């Protein structure tokens, strides 16, 4: 192993937010060998700080370590929650004749083109009134995105009729049809150290940011979510991946239907969206988890905690209420109080993998690495045992997303977590 490799990992973490745990050190060392052969870690780090240009050492190292896995129509159910006609109304209300969309951390472009296809279908019969900005920190991934040529593997989830309409069959692989291509512009952008929205960009009606926050430390993820929310036009929509929402603040949960004590809310279509309220909403009366999360979404954490206190007074032994208290405490920055609340939730319901996951995040915030690792491992164990009987608190949440987020954090924290960050196929 290259001496001082941890200096390079630390530089990459500070620059990009990507936390590379000990299990990724061999891959990082191999990348350093390719980019700057013969140099030790601290020399590479010093050289990389100086050589920050587009083709510089730092950019190359980031290209090497970024996980660029993506494909067309990835996690389609998340994307189906987008209400295109509503977005068009929002744009109109803001006197814009196009819906402004941002695919943040788009990797090699499949997500951005998928958004173009979905818009094309929603506004059938004409060129859709959308402008899509797609950005990523990896310049190599952006080159592939601009080329717009993909292998069968990338397009495997595209329904045949849409393939015929939006993709061109090349000898080997598929090209993006010029009409679809014209909807998207690609730009280099760093979510962690760049401005949000990117310089010279006005607010967006829709921001899609998926499968990237799970690679960040919790406080970085929370900061990025807040910045993205601030980059929305009034009435705009922030769509996070399910696993990413778990890594964000309480407001990231707010738009999802949650299970209310003592009976469940009715099923609604799965929606992983958080909306920037055009005007503040009133807190619902009564001790309701939904009301608490809505208040949190509107930025009124004090009101949210009051609702939770009332719920706990009515039923002090309800694990879900303690859980929401924990998430709210984390959001307002009191990680120690969050640990207490989440431990209670887990004590009351030892199968509560979401509480174990959030407990891991709370310890993460406190830099209590070993406790964080134990909590994530506990969440994984509960999930792997596979006999979780409790109904999910957040309806429609896929346990595989929680599993992916746990593994990503274990990667960042533990020398033993050497399994690759798992990918779901759809
Ligand atoms: C797994 S891909 C996700 C692609 C796509 N959003 C999806 O869900 O299919 C994660 C992407 O995040 C990018 N990324 C990591 N850190 C970033 C940062 N600080 N700013 C912008 N992009 C970043 C990586 O380069 C990578 O392309």
Coordinates of C-alpha atoms and ligand atoms in Angstrom, one line a residue:
X1 CA 0.0 0.0 0.0
X2 CA 1.3 3.5 -0.8
X3 CA 2.5 5.4 2.3
X4 CA 0.3 8.3 3.3
X5 CA -2.6 7.3 1.1
X6 CA -5.0 8.6 3.8
X7 CA -3.9 12.1 2.9
X8 CA -5.3 11.6 -0.6
X9 CA -8.5 10.1 0.8
X10 CA -8.9 13.1 3.1
X11 CA -8.3 15.6 0.2
X12 CA -11.0 13.8 -1.9
X13 CA -13.4 13.8 1.0
X14 CA -13.0 17.5 1.5
X15 CA -13.2 18.3 -2.1
X16 CA -16.1 16.1 -3.2
X17 CA -17.8 14.8 0.0
X18 CA -17.1 11.2 -1.0
X19 CA -16.0 9.4 2.1
X20 CA -13.7 6.6 1.2
X21 CA -13.4 4.0 3.9
X22 CA -10.5 1.7 4.6
X23 CA -11.9 -1.0 2.4
X24 CA -11.5 1.3 -0.6
X25 CA -7.9 2.2 0.1
X26 CA -6.5 -0.5 -2.2
X27 CA -8.5 0.9 -5.1
X28 CA -7.5 4.4 -4.2
X29 CA -3.8 3.3 -4.1
X30 CA -4.1 1.7 -7.5
X31 CA -5.7 5.0 -8.8
X32 CA -2.8 7.0 -7.4
X33 CA -0.3 4.7 -9.1
X34 CA -2.0 5.3 -12.4
X35 CA -2.4 9.0 -12.0
X36 CA 0.9 9.9 -10.3
X37 CA 3.2 6.8 -10.5
X38 CA 6.0 6.6 -8.0
X39 CA 4.7 9.3 -5.6
X40 CA 3.7 8.7 -2.0
X41 CA 0.4 9.8 -0.6
X42 CA 1.4 13.0 1.0
X43 CA 3.3 14.1 -2.1
X44 CA 0.3 13.3 -4.3
X45 CA -2.0 15.2 -2.0
X46 CA 0.3 18.3 -2.1
X47 CA 0.6 18.1 -5.9
X48 CA -3.2 17.6 -6.2
X49 CA -4.0 20.7 -4.2
X50 CA -1.8 22.7 -6.6
X51 CA -3.0 20.9 -9.7
X52 CA -6.8 21.5 -9.5
X53 CA -7.4 22.2 -13.2
X54 CA -9.9 20.4 -15.4
X55 CA -7.2 17.8 -16.3
X56 CA -5.3 18.1 -13.0
X57 CA -4.4 15.4 -10.6
X58 CA -7.3 16.0 -8.3
X59 CA -9.9 15.8 -11.2
X60 CA -8.3 12.6 -12.4
X61 CA -8.4 11.0 -8.9
X62 CA -12.0 12.0 -8.5
X63 CA -12.8 10.4 -11.9
X64 CA -11.1 7.3 -10.7
X65 CA -12.9 6.9 -7.4
X66 CA -16.4 8.1 -8.3
X67 CA -19.0 5.4 -8.4
X68 CA -20.7 6.2 -11.7
X69 CA -23.2 3.3 -11.8
X70 CA -26.4 4.4 -13.5
X71 CA -28.8 3.4 -16.3
X72 CA -31.9 4.6 -18.1
X73 CA -35.1 4.4 -16.1
X74 CA -33.2 3.5 -12.9
X75 CA -35.7 3.2 -10.0
X76 CA -38.5 4.2 -12.3
X77 CA -41.1 4.3 -9.5
X78 CA -39.3 7.3 -8.0
X79 CA -39.4 9.1 -11.4
X80 CA -43.1 8.3 -11.9
X81 CA -43.8 10.5 -8.9
X82 CA -43.0 13.6 -11.1
X83 CA -46.1 15.6 -11.9
X84 CA -45.1 17.2 -15.3
X85 CA -48.3 19.2 -15.9
X86 CA -48.0 20.6 -12.4
X87 CA -44.4 21.6 -13.0
X88 CA -45.5 23.3 -16.2
X89 CA -48.1 25.3 -14.2
X90 CA -45.4 26.2 -11.7
X91 CA -43.1 27.4 -14.5
X92 CA -46.0 29.4 -16.0
X93 CA -46.7 31.0 -12.6
X94 CA -43.1 32.1 -12.5
X95 CA -43.5 33.6 -16.1
X96 CA -41.1 30.9 -17.5
X97 CA -42.1 29.2 -20.8
X98 CA -39.9 26.1 -20.0
X99 CA -39.8 23.8 -17.0
X100 CA -36.3 24.2 -15.6
X101 CA -34.9 20.8 -14.5
X102 CA -31.6 19.9 -12.9
X103 CA -30.2 16.4 -12.8
X104 CA -27.6 16.9 -10.1
X105 CA -24.9 14.2 -10.1
X106 CA -26.1 12.7 -13.4
X107 CA -23.0 10.5 -13.9
X108 CA -22.9 9.5 -17.6
X109 CA -26.2 11.1 -18.4
X110 CA -28.8 8.3 -18.4
X111 CA -30.9 10.0 -15.7
X112 CA -31.0 13.3 -17.6
X113 CA -32.0 11.6 -20.8
X114 CA -34.6 9.6 -19.0
X115 CA -36.1 12.8 -17.6
X116 CA -36.2 14.1 -21.2
X117 CA -38.0 11.0 -22.3
X118 CA -40.6 11.2 -19.5
X119 CA -41.2 14.9 -20.3
X120 CA -41.6 14.0 -23.9
X121 CA -44.2 11.4 -23.1
X122 CA -46.0 13.8 -20.6
X123 CA -46.2 16.6 -23.2
X124 CA -47.0 14.2 -26.0
X125 CA -47.0 15.4 -29.6
X126 CA -44.6 18.3 -29.3
X127 CA -41.1 19.1 -28.2
X128 CA -41.5 19.2 -24.5
X129 CA -41.2 22.6 -22.9
X130 CA -38.3 21.6 -20.6
X131 CA -34.7 22.6 -20.3
X132 CA -32.5 20.1 -18.5
X133 CA -29.2 20.9 -16.9
X134 CA -27.3 17.8 -16.0
X135 CA -24.1 18.0 -13.9
X136 CA -21.5 15.9 -12.2
X137 CA -18.2 16.2 -10.6
X138 CA -16.6 13.6 -12.8
X139 CA -15.4 15.0 -16.1
X140 CA -14.9 11.6 -17.6
X141 CA -18.6 10.7 -16.9
X142 CA -19.7 13.9 -18.4
X143 CA -17.7 13.2 -21.6
X144 CA -19.6 9.9 -21.9
X145 CA -22.9 11.8 -21.2
X146 CA -22.2 14.3 -24.0
X147 CA -21.4 11.6 -26.4
X148 CA -24.8 10.0 -25.7
X149 CA -23.8 6.5 -26.8
X150 CA -24.8 3.6 -24.6
X151 CA -24.4 -0.2 -24.4
X152 CA -27.4 -2.5 -24.2
X153 CA -26.8 -2.8 -20.4
X154 CA -27.6 0.9 -20.0
X155 CA -30.8 0.9 -21.9
X156 CA -32.1 -2.5 -20.7
X157 CA -35.0 -1.0 -18.7
X158 CA -36.2 1.3 -21.6
X159 CA -39.6 0.0 -22.8
X160 CA -39.4 -1.1 -26.5
X161 CA -41.7 1.6 -27.8
X162 CA -39.7 4.4 -26.1
X163 CA -36.4 2.9 -27.3
X164 CA -37.8 3.1 -30.9
X165 CA -38.9 6.7 -30.4
X166 CA -35.9 8.2 -28.5
X167 CA -32.9 6.1 -29.2
X168 CA -31.1 5.3 -32.5
X169 CA -29.8 1.7 -33.0
X170 CA -26.2 1.9 -33.9
X171 CA -24.0 -1.1 -34.9
X172 CA -23.0 -1.8 -31.4
X173 CA -25.2 0.0 -28.8
X174 CA -27.6 2.9 -28.9
X175 CA -27.3 6.7 -29.6
X176 CA -29.6 9.4 -28.1
X177 CA -31.9 10.9 -30.8
X178 CA -30.8 14.5 -31.6
X179 CA -34.2 15.8 -30.5
X180 CA -33.8 14.3 -27.0
X181 CA -30.2 15.4 -27.0
X182 CA -31.2 19.0 -27.6
X183 CA -33.2 19.1 -24.3
X184 CA -30.1 18.5 -22.2
X185 CA -27.0 20.5 -21.5
X186 CA -24.1 19.1 -19.5
X187 CA -21.9 21.0 -17.1
X188 CA -19.2 20.2 -14.6
X189 CA -20.4 21.0 -11.1
X190 CA -19.4 20.0 -7.6
X191 CA -22.3 19.7 -5.2
X192 CA -20.1 20.0 -2.1
X193 CA -17.7 22.8 -2.9
X194 CA -19.5 24.5 -5.8
X195 CA -22.3 27.1 -5.4
X196 CA -25.9 25.7 -5.4
X197 CA -27.5 26.4 -7.8
X198 CA -24.5 26.5 -10.1
X199 CA -23.2 30.0 -11.0
X200 CA -25.4 31.9 -13.4
X201 CA -28.3 29.5 -13.0
X202 CA -31.7 30.7 -11.8
X203 CA -33.9 28.5 -9.5
X204 CA -35.2 25.2 -10.8
X205 CA -38.8 23.8 -11.0
X206 CA -37.5 20.3 -10.5
X207 CA -34.2 19.1 -9.1
X208 CA -33.4 15.4 -9.2
X209 CA -30.5 14.1 -7.0
X210 CA -30.3 10.4 -6.5
X211 CA -27.8 7.8 -5.3
X212 CA -25.1 10.3 -4.4
X213 CA -25.9 11.5 -0.9
X214 CA -25.3 8.0 0.4
X215 CA -21.6 8.5 -0.4
X216 CA -21.3 11.6 1.8
X217 CA -20.8 12.1 5.5
X218 CA -24.1 12.8 7.2
X219 CA -23.5 16.5 7.9
X220 CA -22.4 17.1 4.3
X221 CA -25.5 15.3 3.0
X222 CA -27.7 17.4 5.2
X223 CA -26.0 20.6 4.0
X224 CA -26.4 19.6 0.4
X225 CA -30.1 18.8 0.8
X226 CA -30.7 22.2 2.4
X227 CA -28.8 23.9 -0.5
X228 CA -30.8 22.0 -3.1
X229 CA -34.1 23.0 -1.4
X230 CA -32.8 26.6 -1.6
X231 CA -32.2 26.2 -5.3
X232 CA -35.9 25.5 -6.0
X233 CA -38.3 28.0 -7.5
X234 CA -41.4 28.6 -5.4
X235 CA -43.6 25.6 -5.7
X236 CA -40.7 23.6 -7.2
X237 CA -40.0 19.9 -6.4
X238 CA -36.9 18.2 -5.0
X239 CA -36.8 14.6 -5.9
X240 CA -34.2 12.6 -3.9
X241 CA -33.6 8.9 -4.2
X242 CA -35.1 6.9 -1.4
X243 CA -31.7 6.0 0.0
X244 CA -30.6 9.6 -0.3
X245 CA -33.7 10.8 1.6
X246 CA -32.6 8.6 4.5
X247 CA -29.4 10.5 4.6
X248 CA -31.0 14.0 4.6
X249 CA -32.8 16.0 7.3
X250 CA -36.4 15.4 8.6
X251 CA -37.8 17.5 5.8
X252 CA -36.7 14.9 3.3
X253 CA -39.2 12.5 4.9
X254 CA -42.0 15.0 5.0
X255 CA -43.7 14.4 1.7
X256 CA -44.0 10.7 2.2
X257 CA -47.0 9.2 3.8
X258 CA -46.1 7.9 7.2
X259 CA -47.8 5.4 9.5
X260 CA -49.7 7.2 12.2
X261 CA -50.2 5.8 15.7
X262 CA -52.3 3.9 16.3
X263 CA -53.7 3.1 12.9
X264 CA -52.1 3.3 9.4
X265 CA -52.7 6.1 7.0
X266 CA -54.4 5.0 3.7
X267 CA -52.0 4.0 0.9
X268 CA -51.2 6.6 -1.6
X269 CA -48.9 6.4 -4.6
X270 CA -45.3 6.3 -3.6
X271 CA -43.8 9.8 -3.8
X272 CA -40.2 10.6 -3.0
X273 CA -40.6 14.2 -3.3
X274 CA -40.2 17.2 -1.1
X275 CA -41.7 20.4 -2.3
X276 CA -40.8 23.9 -1.5
X277 CA -44.0 25.4 -0.1
X278 CA -45.3 28.4 -2.1
X279 CA -46.4 29.7 1.2
X280 CA -46.1 28.3 4.8
X281 CA -48.6 25.6 5.8
X282 CA -50.5 25.5 9.0
X283 CA -49.6 22.8 11.5
X284 CA -52.3 20.1 11.6
X285 CA -54.0 19.9 15.0
X286 CA -53.6 16.7 17.1
X287 CA -50.5 14.6 17.8
X288 CA -49.8 13.4 14.3
X289 CA -46.5 12.3 12.8
X290 CA -47.5 13.7 9.4
X291 CA -48.2 17.1 11.1
X292 CA -44.9 17.0 12.8
X293 CA -43.0 16.2 9.6
X294 CA -45.0 18.8 7.7
X295 CA -44.1 21.5 10.2
X296 CA -40.4 20.3 9.9
X297 CA -40.7 20.6 6.1
X298 CA -41.9 24.2 6.5
X299 CA -38.9 24.9 8.6
X300 CA -40.8 25.0 12.0
X301 CA -38.8 22.5 14.0
X302 CA -40.1 23.9 17.3
X303 CA -43.7 23.3 16.2
X304 CA -42.8 19.9 15.0
X305 CA -41.2 19.0 18.4
X306 CA -44.3 20.3 20.2
X307 CA -46.5 18.0 18.2
X308 CA -44.2 15.1 19.0
X309 CA -44.3 16.0 22.7
X310 CA -48.1 15.8 22.6
X311 CA -48.0 12.5 20.8
X312 CA -45.6 11.1 23.5
X313 CA -47.8 12.4 26.3
X314 CA -50.6 10.4 24.7
X315 CA -48.5 7.3 24.2
X316 CA -45.0 7.3 25.7
X317 CA -44.4 3.8 24.5
X318 CA -44.8 4.3 20.8
X319 CA -41.6 3.5 19.0
X320 CA -42.5 5.5 15.8
X321 CA -43.0 8.7 17.8
X322 CA -39.6 8.3 19.5
X323 CA -38.2 7.7 16.0
X324 CA -39.6 10.9 14.6
X325 CA -38.4 12.8 17.6
X326 CA -34.9 11.4 16.9
X327 CA -35.0 12.5 13.3
X328 CA -36.2 16.0 14.3
X329 CA -33.4 16.3 16.9
X330 CA -30.9 15.3 14.3
X331 CA -32.3 17.9 12.0
X332 CA -31.9 20.7 14.6
X333 CA -28.4 19.6 15.3
X334 CA -28.8 17.9 18.7
X335 CA -27.3 14.6 17.9
X336 CA -27.0 13.5 21.6
X337 CA -30.8 14.0 22.1
X338 CA -31.3 12.1 18.8
X339 CA -29.3 9.2 20.2
X340 CA -31.5 9.1 23.3
X341 CA -34.7 9.2 21.3
X342 CA -33.6 6.6 18.7
X343 CA -32.3 4.2 21.4
X344 CA -35.8 4.4 23.0
X345 CA -37.4 3.6 19.7
X346 CA -35.1 0.6 19.2
X347 CA -35.6 -0.6 22.8
X348 CA -39.4 -0.5 22.3
X349 CA -39.1 -2.2 18.9
X350 CA -35.9 -4.2 18.4
X351 CA -36.9 -4.9 14.7
X352 CA -36.9 -1.2 13.9
X353 CA -34.2 -1.1 11.3
X354 CA -34.9 2.5 10.3
X355 CA -34.3 3.6 13.9
X356 CA -31.0 1.6 14.0
X357 CA -30.0 3.3 10.8
X358 CA -30.8 6.8 12.1
X359 CA -29.0 5.9 15.3
X360 CA -26.0 5.2 13.2
X361 CA -26.3 8.7 11.6
X362 CA -26.7 10.3 15.0
X363 CA -23.4 8.7 16.2
X364 CA -21.9 9.6 12.9
X365 CA -22.7 13.3 13.7
X366 CA -21.0 12.9 17.1
X367 CA -18.0 11.4 15.4
X368 CA -18.6 8.2 17.5
X369 CA -17.4 5.9 14.8
X370 CA -17.5 2.6 16.6
X371 CA -21.1 3.3 17.9
X372 CA -22.1 4.4 14.4
X373 CA -20.7 1.2 12.9
X374 CA -22.5 -0.9 15.5
X375 CA -25.8 0.8 14.8
X376 CA -25.5 0.4 11.0
X377 CA -24.5 -3.2 11.4
X378 CA -27.5 -3.8 13.7
X379 CA -29.8 -2.3 11.0
X380 CA -28.2 -4.6 8.4
X381 CA -28.6 -7.6 10.6
X382 CA -32.3 -6.9 11.2
X383 CA -32.7 -6.5 7.4
X384 CA -30.7 -9.6 6.5
X385 CA -32.6 -11.8 9.0
X386 CA -35.5 -11.0 6.6
X387 CA -38.3 -11.5 9.1
X388 CA -39.1 -7.8 9.7
X389 CA -42.7 -7.9 10.7
X390 CA -43.4 -4.3 11.5
X391 CA -45.1 -2.4 8.7
X392 CA -42.7 0.3 7.3
X393 CA -43.1 3.7 9.0
X394 CA -42.7 5.3 5.6
X395 CA -44.9 3.7 3.2
X396 CA -43.4 2.5 0.0
X397 CA -39.9 2.6 1.4
X398 CA -37.8 -0.2 0.0
X399 CA -35.7 -1.9 2.7
X400 CA -33.1 -2.5 0.0
X401 CA -32.5 1.3 0.0
X402 CA -31.8 1.3 3.7
X403 CA -29.5 -1.7 3.2
X404 CA -27.6 0.2 0.5
X405 CA -27.3 3.3 2.7
X406 CA -26.1 1.2 5.7
X407 CA -23.5 -0.6 3.5
X408 CA -22.3 2.8 2.1
X409 CA -21.7 4.1 5.7
X410 CA -20.1 0.9 6.8
X411 CA -17.7 1.3 3.9
X412 CA -16.8 4.7 5.0
X413 CA -16.3 3.6 8.7
X414 CA -15.1 0.1 8.9
X415 CA -12.1 -1.8 7.8
X416 CA -14.1 -5.0 7.7
X417 CA -16.9 -3.8 5.4
X418 CA -15.3 -5.0 2.2
X419 CA -18.4 -5.9 0.2
X420 CA -19.1 -3.5 -2.7
X421 CA -21.8 -1.0 -2.2
X422 CA -24.8 -3.0 -3.4
X423 CA -26.8 -2.0 -6.4
X424 CA -30.4 -2.8 -7.0
X425 CA -31.2 -3.7 -10.6
X426 CA -34.3 -1.6 -10.8
Ligands
LIG1 C1 -24.0 6.4 -8.5 S1 -23.9 7.8 -9.5 C2 -25.6 8.4 -9.6 C3 -26.1 8.7 -11.0 C4 -27.5 9.0 -11.1 N1 -27.9 10.1 -10.3 C5 -28.4 7.8 -10.8 O1 -29.0 7.8 -9.7 O2 -28.4 6.9 -11.6 C6 -23.2 9.0 -8.4 C7 -22.6 10.2 -9.1 O3 -22.3 11.2 -8.1 C8 -21.2 11.9 -8.5 N2 -20.7 12.8 -7.4 C9 -20.0 12.4 -6.3 N3 -19.7 13.4 -5.6 C10 -20.2 14.5 -6.2 C11 -20.1 15.9 -5.9 N4 -19.5 16.4 -4.8 N5 -20.7 16.7 -6.8 C12 -21.3 16.3 -7.9 N6 -21.4 15.0 -8.2 C13 -20.8 14.1 -7.4 C14 -20.3 10.8 -9.0 O4 -19.3 11.4 -9.9 C15 -21.2 9.9 -9.7 O5 -21.3 10.1 -11.1

